[in-house]
CSV table of C-alpha atoms and ligand atoms in Angstrom, one decimal:
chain,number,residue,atom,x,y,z
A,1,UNK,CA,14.6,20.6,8.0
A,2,UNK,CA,13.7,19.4,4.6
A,3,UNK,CA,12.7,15.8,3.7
A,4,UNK,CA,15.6,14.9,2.1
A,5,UNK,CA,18.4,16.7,4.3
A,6,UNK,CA,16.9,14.1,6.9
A,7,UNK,CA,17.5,11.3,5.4
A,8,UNK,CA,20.5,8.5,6.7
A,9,UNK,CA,20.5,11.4,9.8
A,10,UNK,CA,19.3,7.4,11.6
A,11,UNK,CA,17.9,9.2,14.3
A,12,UNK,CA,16.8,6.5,16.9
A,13,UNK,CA,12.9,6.2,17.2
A,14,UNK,CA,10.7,4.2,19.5
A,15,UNK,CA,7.2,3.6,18.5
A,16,UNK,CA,5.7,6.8,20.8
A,17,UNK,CA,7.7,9.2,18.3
A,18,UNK,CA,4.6,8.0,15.5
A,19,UNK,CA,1.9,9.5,17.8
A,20,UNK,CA,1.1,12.5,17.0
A,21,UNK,CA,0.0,14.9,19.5
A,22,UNK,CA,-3.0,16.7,17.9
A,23,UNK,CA,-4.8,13.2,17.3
A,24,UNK,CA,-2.8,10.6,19.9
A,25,UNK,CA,-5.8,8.2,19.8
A,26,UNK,CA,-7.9,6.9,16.8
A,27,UNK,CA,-11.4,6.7,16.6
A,28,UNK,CA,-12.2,3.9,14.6
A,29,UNK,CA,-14.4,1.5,16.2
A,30,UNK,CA,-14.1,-0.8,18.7
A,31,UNK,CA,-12.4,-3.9,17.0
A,32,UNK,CA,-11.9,-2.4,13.7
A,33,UNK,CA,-9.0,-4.5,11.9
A,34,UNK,CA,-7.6,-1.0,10.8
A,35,UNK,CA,-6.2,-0.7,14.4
A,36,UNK,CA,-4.0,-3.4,13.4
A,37,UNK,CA,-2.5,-1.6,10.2
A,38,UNK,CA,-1.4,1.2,12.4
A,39,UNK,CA,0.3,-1.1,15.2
A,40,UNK,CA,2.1,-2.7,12.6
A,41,UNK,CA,2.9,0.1,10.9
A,42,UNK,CA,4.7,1.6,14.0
A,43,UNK,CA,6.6,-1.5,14.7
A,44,UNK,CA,7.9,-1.9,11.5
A,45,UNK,CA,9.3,2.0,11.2
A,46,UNK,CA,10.9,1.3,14.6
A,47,UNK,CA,12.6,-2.2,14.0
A,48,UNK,CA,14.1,-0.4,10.7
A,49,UNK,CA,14.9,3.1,12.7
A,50,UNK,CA,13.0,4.7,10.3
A,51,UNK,CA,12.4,8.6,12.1
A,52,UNK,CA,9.4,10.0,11.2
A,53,UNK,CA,11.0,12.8,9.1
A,54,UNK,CA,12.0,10.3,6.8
A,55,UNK,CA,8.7,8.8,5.9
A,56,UNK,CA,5.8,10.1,3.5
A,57,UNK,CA,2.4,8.3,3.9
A,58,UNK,CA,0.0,9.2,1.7
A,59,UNK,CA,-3.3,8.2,2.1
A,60,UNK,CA,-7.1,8.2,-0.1
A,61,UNK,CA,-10.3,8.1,1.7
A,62,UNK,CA,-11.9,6.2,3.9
A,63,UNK,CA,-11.8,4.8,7.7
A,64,UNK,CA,-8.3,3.6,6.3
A,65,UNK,CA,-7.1,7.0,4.8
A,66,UNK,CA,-7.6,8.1,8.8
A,67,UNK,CA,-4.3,6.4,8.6
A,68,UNK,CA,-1.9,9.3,8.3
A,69,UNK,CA,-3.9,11.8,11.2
A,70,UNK,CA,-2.5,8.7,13.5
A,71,UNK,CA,0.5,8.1,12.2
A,72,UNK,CA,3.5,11.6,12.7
A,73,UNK,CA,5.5,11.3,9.7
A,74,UNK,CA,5.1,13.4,6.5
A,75,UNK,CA,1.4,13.0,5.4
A,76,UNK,CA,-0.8,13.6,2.1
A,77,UNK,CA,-4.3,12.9,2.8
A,78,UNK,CA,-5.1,12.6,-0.6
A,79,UNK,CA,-8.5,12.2,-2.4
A,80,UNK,CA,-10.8,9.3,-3.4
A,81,UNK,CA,-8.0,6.4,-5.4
A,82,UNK,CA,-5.8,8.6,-5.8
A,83,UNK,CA,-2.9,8.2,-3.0
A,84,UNK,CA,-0.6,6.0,-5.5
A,85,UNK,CA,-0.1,9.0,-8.0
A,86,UNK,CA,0.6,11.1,-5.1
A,87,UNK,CA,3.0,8.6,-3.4
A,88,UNK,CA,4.5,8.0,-7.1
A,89,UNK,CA,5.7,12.1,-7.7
A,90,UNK,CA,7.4,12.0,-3.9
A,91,UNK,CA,9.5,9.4,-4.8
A,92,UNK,CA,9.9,10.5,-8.5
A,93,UNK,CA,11.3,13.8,-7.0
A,94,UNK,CA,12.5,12.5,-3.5
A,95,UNK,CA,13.9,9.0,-3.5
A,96,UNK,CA,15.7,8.8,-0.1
A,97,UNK,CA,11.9,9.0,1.7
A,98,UNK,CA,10.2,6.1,2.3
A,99,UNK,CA,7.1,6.6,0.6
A,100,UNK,CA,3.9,4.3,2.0
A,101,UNK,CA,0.7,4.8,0.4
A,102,UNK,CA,-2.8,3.2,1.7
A,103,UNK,CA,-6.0,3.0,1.7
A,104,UNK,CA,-9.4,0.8,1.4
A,105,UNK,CA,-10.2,-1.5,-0.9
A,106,UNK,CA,-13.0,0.8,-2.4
A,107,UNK,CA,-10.3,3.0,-2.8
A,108,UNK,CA,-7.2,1.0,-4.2
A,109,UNK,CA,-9.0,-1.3,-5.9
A,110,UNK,CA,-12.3,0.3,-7.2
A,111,UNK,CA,-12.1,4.0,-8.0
A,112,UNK,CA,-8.5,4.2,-7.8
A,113,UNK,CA,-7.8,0.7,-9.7
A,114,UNK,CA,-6.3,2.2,-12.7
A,115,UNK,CA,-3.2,3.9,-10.9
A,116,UNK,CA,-2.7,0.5,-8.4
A,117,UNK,CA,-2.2,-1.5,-11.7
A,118,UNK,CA,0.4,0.9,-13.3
A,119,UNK,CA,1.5,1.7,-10.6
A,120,UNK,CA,2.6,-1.8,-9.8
A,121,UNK,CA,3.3,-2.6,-13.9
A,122,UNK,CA,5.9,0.8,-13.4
A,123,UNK,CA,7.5,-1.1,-10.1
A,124,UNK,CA,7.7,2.0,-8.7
A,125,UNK,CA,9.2,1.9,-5.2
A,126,UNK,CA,6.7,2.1,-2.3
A,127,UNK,CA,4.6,0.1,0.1
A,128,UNK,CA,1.4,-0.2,-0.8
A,129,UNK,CA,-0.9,-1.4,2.2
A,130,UNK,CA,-4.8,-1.9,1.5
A,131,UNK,CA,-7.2,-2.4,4.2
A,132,UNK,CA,-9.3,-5.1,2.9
A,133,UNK,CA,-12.8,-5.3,4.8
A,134,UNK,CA,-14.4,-6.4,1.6
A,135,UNK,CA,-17.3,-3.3,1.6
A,136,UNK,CA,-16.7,0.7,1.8
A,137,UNK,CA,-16.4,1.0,5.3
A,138,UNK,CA,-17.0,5.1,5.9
A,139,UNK,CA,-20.0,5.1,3.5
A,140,UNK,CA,-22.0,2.6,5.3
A,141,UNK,CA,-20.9,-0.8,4.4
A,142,UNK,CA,-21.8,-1.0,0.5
A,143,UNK,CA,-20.9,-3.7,-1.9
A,144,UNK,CA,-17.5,-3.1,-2.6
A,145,UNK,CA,-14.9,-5.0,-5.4
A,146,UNK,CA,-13.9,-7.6,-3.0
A,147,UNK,CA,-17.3,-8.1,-1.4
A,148,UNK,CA,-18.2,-11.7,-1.8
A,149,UNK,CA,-20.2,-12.9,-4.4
A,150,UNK,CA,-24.0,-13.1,-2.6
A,151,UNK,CA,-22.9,-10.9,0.4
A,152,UNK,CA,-26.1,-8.7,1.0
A,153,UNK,CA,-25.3,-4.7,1.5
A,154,UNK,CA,-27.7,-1.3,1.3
A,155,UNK,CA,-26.8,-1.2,-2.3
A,156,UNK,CA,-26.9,-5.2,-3.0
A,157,UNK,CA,-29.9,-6.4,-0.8
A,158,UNK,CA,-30.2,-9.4,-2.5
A,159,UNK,CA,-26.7,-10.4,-2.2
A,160,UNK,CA,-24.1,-9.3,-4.9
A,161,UNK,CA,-24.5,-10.7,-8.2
A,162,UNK,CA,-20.7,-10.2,-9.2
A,163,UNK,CA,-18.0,-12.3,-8.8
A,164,UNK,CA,-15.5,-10.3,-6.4
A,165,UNK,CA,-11.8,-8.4,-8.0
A,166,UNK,CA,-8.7,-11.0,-6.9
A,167,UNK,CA,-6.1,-8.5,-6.3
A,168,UNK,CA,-3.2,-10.9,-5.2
A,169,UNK,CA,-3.8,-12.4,-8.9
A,170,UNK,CA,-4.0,-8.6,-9.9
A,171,UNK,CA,-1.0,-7.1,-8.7
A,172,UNK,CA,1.2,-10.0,-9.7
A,173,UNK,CA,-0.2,-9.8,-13.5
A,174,UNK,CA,0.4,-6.1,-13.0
A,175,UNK,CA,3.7,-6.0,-12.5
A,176,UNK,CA,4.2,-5.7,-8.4
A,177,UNK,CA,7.9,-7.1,-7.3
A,178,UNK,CA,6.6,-8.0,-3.9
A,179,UNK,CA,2.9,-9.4,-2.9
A,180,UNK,CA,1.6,-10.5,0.6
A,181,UNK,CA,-1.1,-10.6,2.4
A,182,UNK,CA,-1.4,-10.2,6.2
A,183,UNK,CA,-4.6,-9.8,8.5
A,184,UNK,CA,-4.8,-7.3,11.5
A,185,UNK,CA,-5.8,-10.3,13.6
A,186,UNK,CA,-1.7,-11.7,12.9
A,187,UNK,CA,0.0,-8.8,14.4
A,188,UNK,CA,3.1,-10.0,14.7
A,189,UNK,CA,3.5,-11.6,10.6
A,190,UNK,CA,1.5,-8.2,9.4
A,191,UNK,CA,4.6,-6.3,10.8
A,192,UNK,CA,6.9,-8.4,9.3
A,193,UNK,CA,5.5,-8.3,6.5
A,194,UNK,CA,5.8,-4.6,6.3
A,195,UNK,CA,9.7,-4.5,7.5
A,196,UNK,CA,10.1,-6.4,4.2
A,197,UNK,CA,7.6,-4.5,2.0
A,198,UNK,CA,9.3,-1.3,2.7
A,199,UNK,CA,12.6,-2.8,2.2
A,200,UNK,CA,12.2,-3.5,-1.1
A,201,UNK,CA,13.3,-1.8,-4.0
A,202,UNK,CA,10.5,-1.9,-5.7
A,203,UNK,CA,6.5,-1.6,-5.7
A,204,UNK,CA,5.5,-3.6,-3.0
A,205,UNK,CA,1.6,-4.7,-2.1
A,206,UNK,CA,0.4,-5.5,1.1
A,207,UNK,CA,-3.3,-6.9,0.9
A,208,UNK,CA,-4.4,-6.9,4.5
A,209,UNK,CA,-7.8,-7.9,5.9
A,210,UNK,CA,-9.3,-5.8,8.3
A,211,UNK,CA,-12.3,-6.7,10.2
A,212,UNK,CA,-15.1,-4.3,9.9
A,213,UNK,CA,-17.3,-5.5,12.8
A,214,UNK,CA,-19.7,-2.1,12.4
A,215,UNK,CA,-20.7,-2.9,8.8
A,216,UNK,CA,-19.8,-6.5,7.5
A,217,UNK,CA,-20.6,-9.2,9.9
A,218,UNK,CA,-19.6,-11.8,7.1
A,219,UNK,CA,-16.1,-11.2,7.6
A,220,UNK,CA,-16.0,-12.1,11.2
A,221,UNK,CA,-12.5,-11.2,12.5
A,222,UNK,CA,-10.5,-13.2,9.8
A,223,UNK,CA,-9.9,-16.5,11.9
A,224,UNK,CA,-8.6,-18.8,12.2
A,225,UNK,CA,-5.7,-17.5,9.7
A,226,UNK,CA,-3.3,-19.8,8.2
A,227,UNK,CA,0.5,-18.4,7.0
A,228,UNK,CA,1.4,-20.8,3.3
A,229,UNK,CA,4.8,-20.0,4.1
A,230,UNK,CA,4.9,-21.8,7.4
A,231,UNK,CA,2.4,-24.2,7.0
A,232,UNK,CA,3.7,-27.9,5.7
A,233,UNK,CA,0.2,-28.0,3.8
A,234,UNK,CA,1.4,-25.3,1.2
A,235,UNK,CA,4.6,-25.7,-0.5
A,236,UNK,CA,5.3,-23.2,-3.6
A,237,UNK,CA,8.5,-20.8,-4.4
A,238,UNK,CA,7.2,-17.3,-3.8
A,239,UNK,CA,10.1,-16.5,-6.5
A,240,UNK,CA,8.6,-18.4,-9.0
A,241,UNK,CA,6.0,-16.4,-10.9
A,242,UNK,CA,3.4,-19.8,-11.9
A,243,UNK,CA,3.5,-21.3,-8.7
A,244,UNK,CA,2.9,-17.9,-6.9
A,245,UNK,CA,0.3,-17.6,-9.2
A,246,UNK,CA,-1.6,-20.7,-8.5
A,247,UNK,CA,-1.1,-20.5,-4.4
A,248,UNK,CA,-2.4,-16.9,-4.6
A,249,UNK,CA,-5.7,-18.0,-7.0
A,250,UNK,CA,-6.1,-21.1,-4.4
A,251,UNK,CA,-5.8,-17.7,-1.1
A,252,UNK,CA,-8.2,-15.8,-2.9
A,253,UNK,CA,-10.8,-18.6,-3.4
A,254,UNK,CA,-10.5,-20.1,-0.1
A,255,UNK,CA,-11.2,-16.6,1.7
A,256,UNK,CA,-14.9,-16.5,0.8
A,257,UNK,CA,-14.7,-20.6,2.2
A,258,UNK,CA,-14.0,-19.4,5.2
A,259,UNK,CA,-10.5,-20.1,5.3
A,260,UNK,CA,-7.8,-17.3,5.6
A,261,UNK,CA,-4.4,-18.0,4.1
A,262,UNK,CA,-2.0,-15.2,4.4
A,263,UNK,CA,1.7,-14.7,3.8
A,264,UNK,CA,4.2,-13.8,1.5
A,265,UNK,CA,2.9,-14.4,-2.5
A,266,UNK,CA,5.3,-13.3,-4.5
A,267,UNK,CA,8.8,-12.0,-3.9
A,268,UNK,CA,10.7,-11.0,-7.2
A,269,UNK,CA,14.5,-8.8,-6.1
A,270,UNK,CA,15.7,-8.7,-9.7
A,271,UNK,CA,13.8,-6.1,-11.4
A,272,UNK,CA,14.6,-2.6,-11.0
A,273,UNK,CA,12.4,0.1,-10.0
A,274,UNK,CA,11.0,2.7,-11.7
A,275,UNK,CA,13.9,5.1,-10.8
A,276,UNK,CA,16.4,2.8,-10.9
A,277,UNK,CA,15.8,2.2,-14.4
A,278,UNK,CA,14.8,6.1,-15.6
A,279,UNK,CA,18.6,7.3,-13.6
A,280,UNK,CA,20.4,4.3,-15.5
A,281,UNK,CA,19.1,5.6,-19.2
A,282,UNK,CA,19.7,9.1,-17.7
A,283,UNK,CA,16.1,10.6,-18.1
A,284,UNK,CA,16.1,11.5,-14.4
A,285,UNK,CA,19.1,13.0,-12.3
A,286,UNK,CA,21.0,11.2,-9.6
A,287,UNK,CA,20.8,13.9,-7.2
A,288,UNK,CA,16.6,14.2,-5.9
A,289,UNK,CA,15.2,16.6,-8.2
A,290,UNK,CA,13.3,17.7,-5.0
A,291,UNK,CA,16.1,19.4,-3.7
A,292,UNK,CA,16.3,22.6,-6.8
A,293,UNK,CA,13.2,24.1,-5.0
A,294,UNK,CA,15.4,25.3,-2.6
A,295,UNK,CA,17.7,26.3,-5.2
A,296,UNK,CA,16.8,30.0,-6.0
A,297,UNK,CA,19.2,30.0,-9.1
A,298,UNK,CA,17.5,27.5,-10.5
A,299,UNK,CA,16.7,27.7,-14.1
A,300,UNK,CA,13.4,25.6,-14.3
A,301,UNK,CA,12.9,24.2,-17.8
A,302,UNK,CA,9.1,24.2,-18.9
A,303,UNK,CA,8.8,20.8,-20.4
A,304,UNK,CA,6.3,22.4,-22.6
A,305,UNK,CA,9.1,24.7,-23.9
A,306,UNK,CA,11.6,21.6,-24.5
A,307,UNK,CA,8.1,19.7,-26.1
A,308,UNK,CA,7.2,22.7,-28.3
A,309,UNK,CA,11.5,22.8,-30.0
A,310,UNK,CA,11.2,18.9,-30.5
A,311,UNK,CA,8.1,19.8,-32.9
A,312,UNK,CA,9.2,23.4,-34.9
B,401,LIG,C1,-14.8,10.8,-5.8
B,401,LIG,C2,-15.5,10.3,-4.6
B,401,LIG,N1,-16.5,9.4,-4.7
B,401,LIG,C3,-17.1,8.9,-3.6
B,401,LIG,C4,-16.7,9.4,-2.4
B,401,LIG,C5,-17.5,8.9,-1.1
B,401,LIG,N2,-16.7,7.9,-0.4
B,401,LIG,C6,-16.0,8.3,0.7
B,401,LIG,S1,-15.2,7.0,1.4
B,401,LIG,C7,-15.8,6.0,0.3
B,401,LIG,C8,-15.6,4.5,0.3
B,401,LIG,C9,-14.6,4.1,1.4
B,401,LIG,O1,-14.4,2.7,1.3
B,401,LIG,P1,-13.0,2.0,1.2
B,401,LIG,O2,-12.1,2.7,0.2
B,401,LIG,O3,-13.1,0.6,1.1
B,401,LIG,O4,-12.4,2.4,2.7
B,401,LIG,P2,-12.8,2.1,4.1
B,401,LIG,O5,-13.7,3.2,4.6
B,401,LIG,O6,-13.5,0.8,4.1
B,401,LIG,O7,-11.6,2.1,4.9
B,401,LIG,C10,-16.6,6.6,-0.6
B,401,LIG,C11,-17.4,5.9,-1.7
B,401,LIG,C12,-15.7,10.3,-2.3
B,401,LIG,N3,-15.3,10.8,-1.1
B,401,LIG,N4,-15.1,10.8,-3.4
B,402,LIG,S1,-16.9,1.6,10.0
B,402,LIG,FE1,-15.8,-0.4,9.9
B,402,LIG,S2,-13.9,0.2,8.9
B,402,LIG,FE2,-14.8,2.1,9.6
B,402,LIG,S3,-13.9,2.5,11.6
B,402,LIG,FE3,-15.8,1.3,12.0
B,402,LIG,S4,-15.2,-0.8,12.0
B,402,LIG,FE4,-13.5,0.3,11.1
């Protein structure tokens, strides 16, 4: 069955139909935070019925990109910051599959930072989860763009001398339609959290901190965590794109304080995504372009053929 002859089939699921059988049980650590990711991740494709021929995960490298060899659904285990381009052409070409793309923060945010930003500026319509530990986990624990400023590492002895990538603030300045962040230590909100993140139309980033016990002791397990939409101590409209801003500046701050807020940022259902708005001026088909590879009468254009006319 193809990908997109599944899709709206609403086969019923329960969260066992996720594990797949060549690698039931992961082997992060004991106590990683990525453990977390991958309940929550489950929970949420069953509470929206979401069979696991209906999903694509794509993932980059890292302990996090272990993601999709413990998760059944499509997979792309992609390279190093690049799962977001990936993720982006399945949904360009495929838009009924729910397209997920993760990875670490070394990944999203470091060598792959340049496709999380236009990604997000594009809107294009995904979730995008990163595992935040705050180092590169699968490399040995080195300073990574969210590491603390003075947080000591292989590469860093003497404590980091830069001040640490925001990537709430980030995202929203972007372009992302949706921003949260969640912590594998809040279970229940982090799979909330990603019901609502997948669905919405629209580029949606979920930060989420994951402990790394084996290489950053600094981070502890992300406790006690405090949700700003629940709490009467934080009051700000997560629709209103100043005040998100300053509550997510105050988050990001107060993390490497010792205080973990988490919860819904920013929250914006008005803009369309990427395909929405390349169908409506007609530069991409309705039907899912995916679907003329199994069309053998297909006349492919070259777009370097239809580039080449446009200049003679
Ligand atoms: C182009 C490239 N550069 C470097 C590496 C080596 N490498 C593998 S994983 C990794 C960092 C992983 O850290 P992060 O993305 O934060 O994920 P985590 O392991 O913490 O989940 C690095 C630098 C690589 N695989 N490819
Ligand atoms: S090294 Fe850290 S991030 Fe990687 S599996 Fe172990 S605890 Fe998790």
């Amino acid at each position: 069955m193809s990908a997109f002859s599944a899709i709206g089939d609403g086969q019923p699921t329960d969260q066992d139909d996720y594990t797949p059988e060549l690698e039931p049980q992961a082997t992060w650590c004991p106590g990683c935070g990525d453990f977390g990711v991958l309940k929550a991740l489950k929970g949420a494709a069953e509470e929206l019925g979401r069979s696991p021929e209906e999903m694509l995960l794509c993932t980059g490298i890292g302990c996090s990109g272990k993601l999709n060899s413990y998760f059944d659904s499509y997979g792309f285990h992609t390279i190093h910051g690049r799962s977001l381009p990936v993720a982006r052409a399945a949904k360009v070409t495929n838009p009924g599959v729910e397209v997920i793309a993760a990875g670490g923060d070394g990944d999203g945010y470091g060598i792959g930072g340049n496709h999380f930003m236009h990604t997000a500026r594009e809107n294009h319509d995904m979730t995008y989860i990163v595992f935040n530990n705050e180092i590169f986990g699968l490399t040995k624990g080195q300073t990574s763009p969210t590491s603390p400023k003075g947080h000591k590492s292989k590469t860093q002895p003497s404590g980091s001398a830069k001040e640490p990538l925001r990537p709430l603030s980030l995202s929203l300045n972007a372009g992302a339609s949706y921003v949260a962040r969640t912590a594998a230590v809040n279970p229940n909100q982090a799979k909330e959290i990603l019901v609502e993140a997948m669905e919405h139309d629209g580029f949606a980033h979920v930060d989420f901190l994951t402990q790394c016990p084996t290489w950053n002791k600094d981070a502890k397990q992300y406790v006690p965590y405090i949700d700003v939409n629940d709490s009467d101590d934080y009051e700000f409209d997560k629709t209103d794109r100043r005040e998100a801003s300053d509550m997510m500046a105050e988050t990001e701050t107060a993390l490497h304080e010792g205080k973990v807020l988490t919860g819904r940022y920013y929250i914006d259902d008005s803009r369309p995504s990427y395909g929405q708005e390349k169908r409506a001026i007609g530069e991409m088909p309705e039907e899912p372009l995916a679907e003329r590879y199994f069309d053998d009468s297909y006349d492919w254009e070259r777009s370097a053929d239809m580039f080449l006319d446009k200049h003679k």
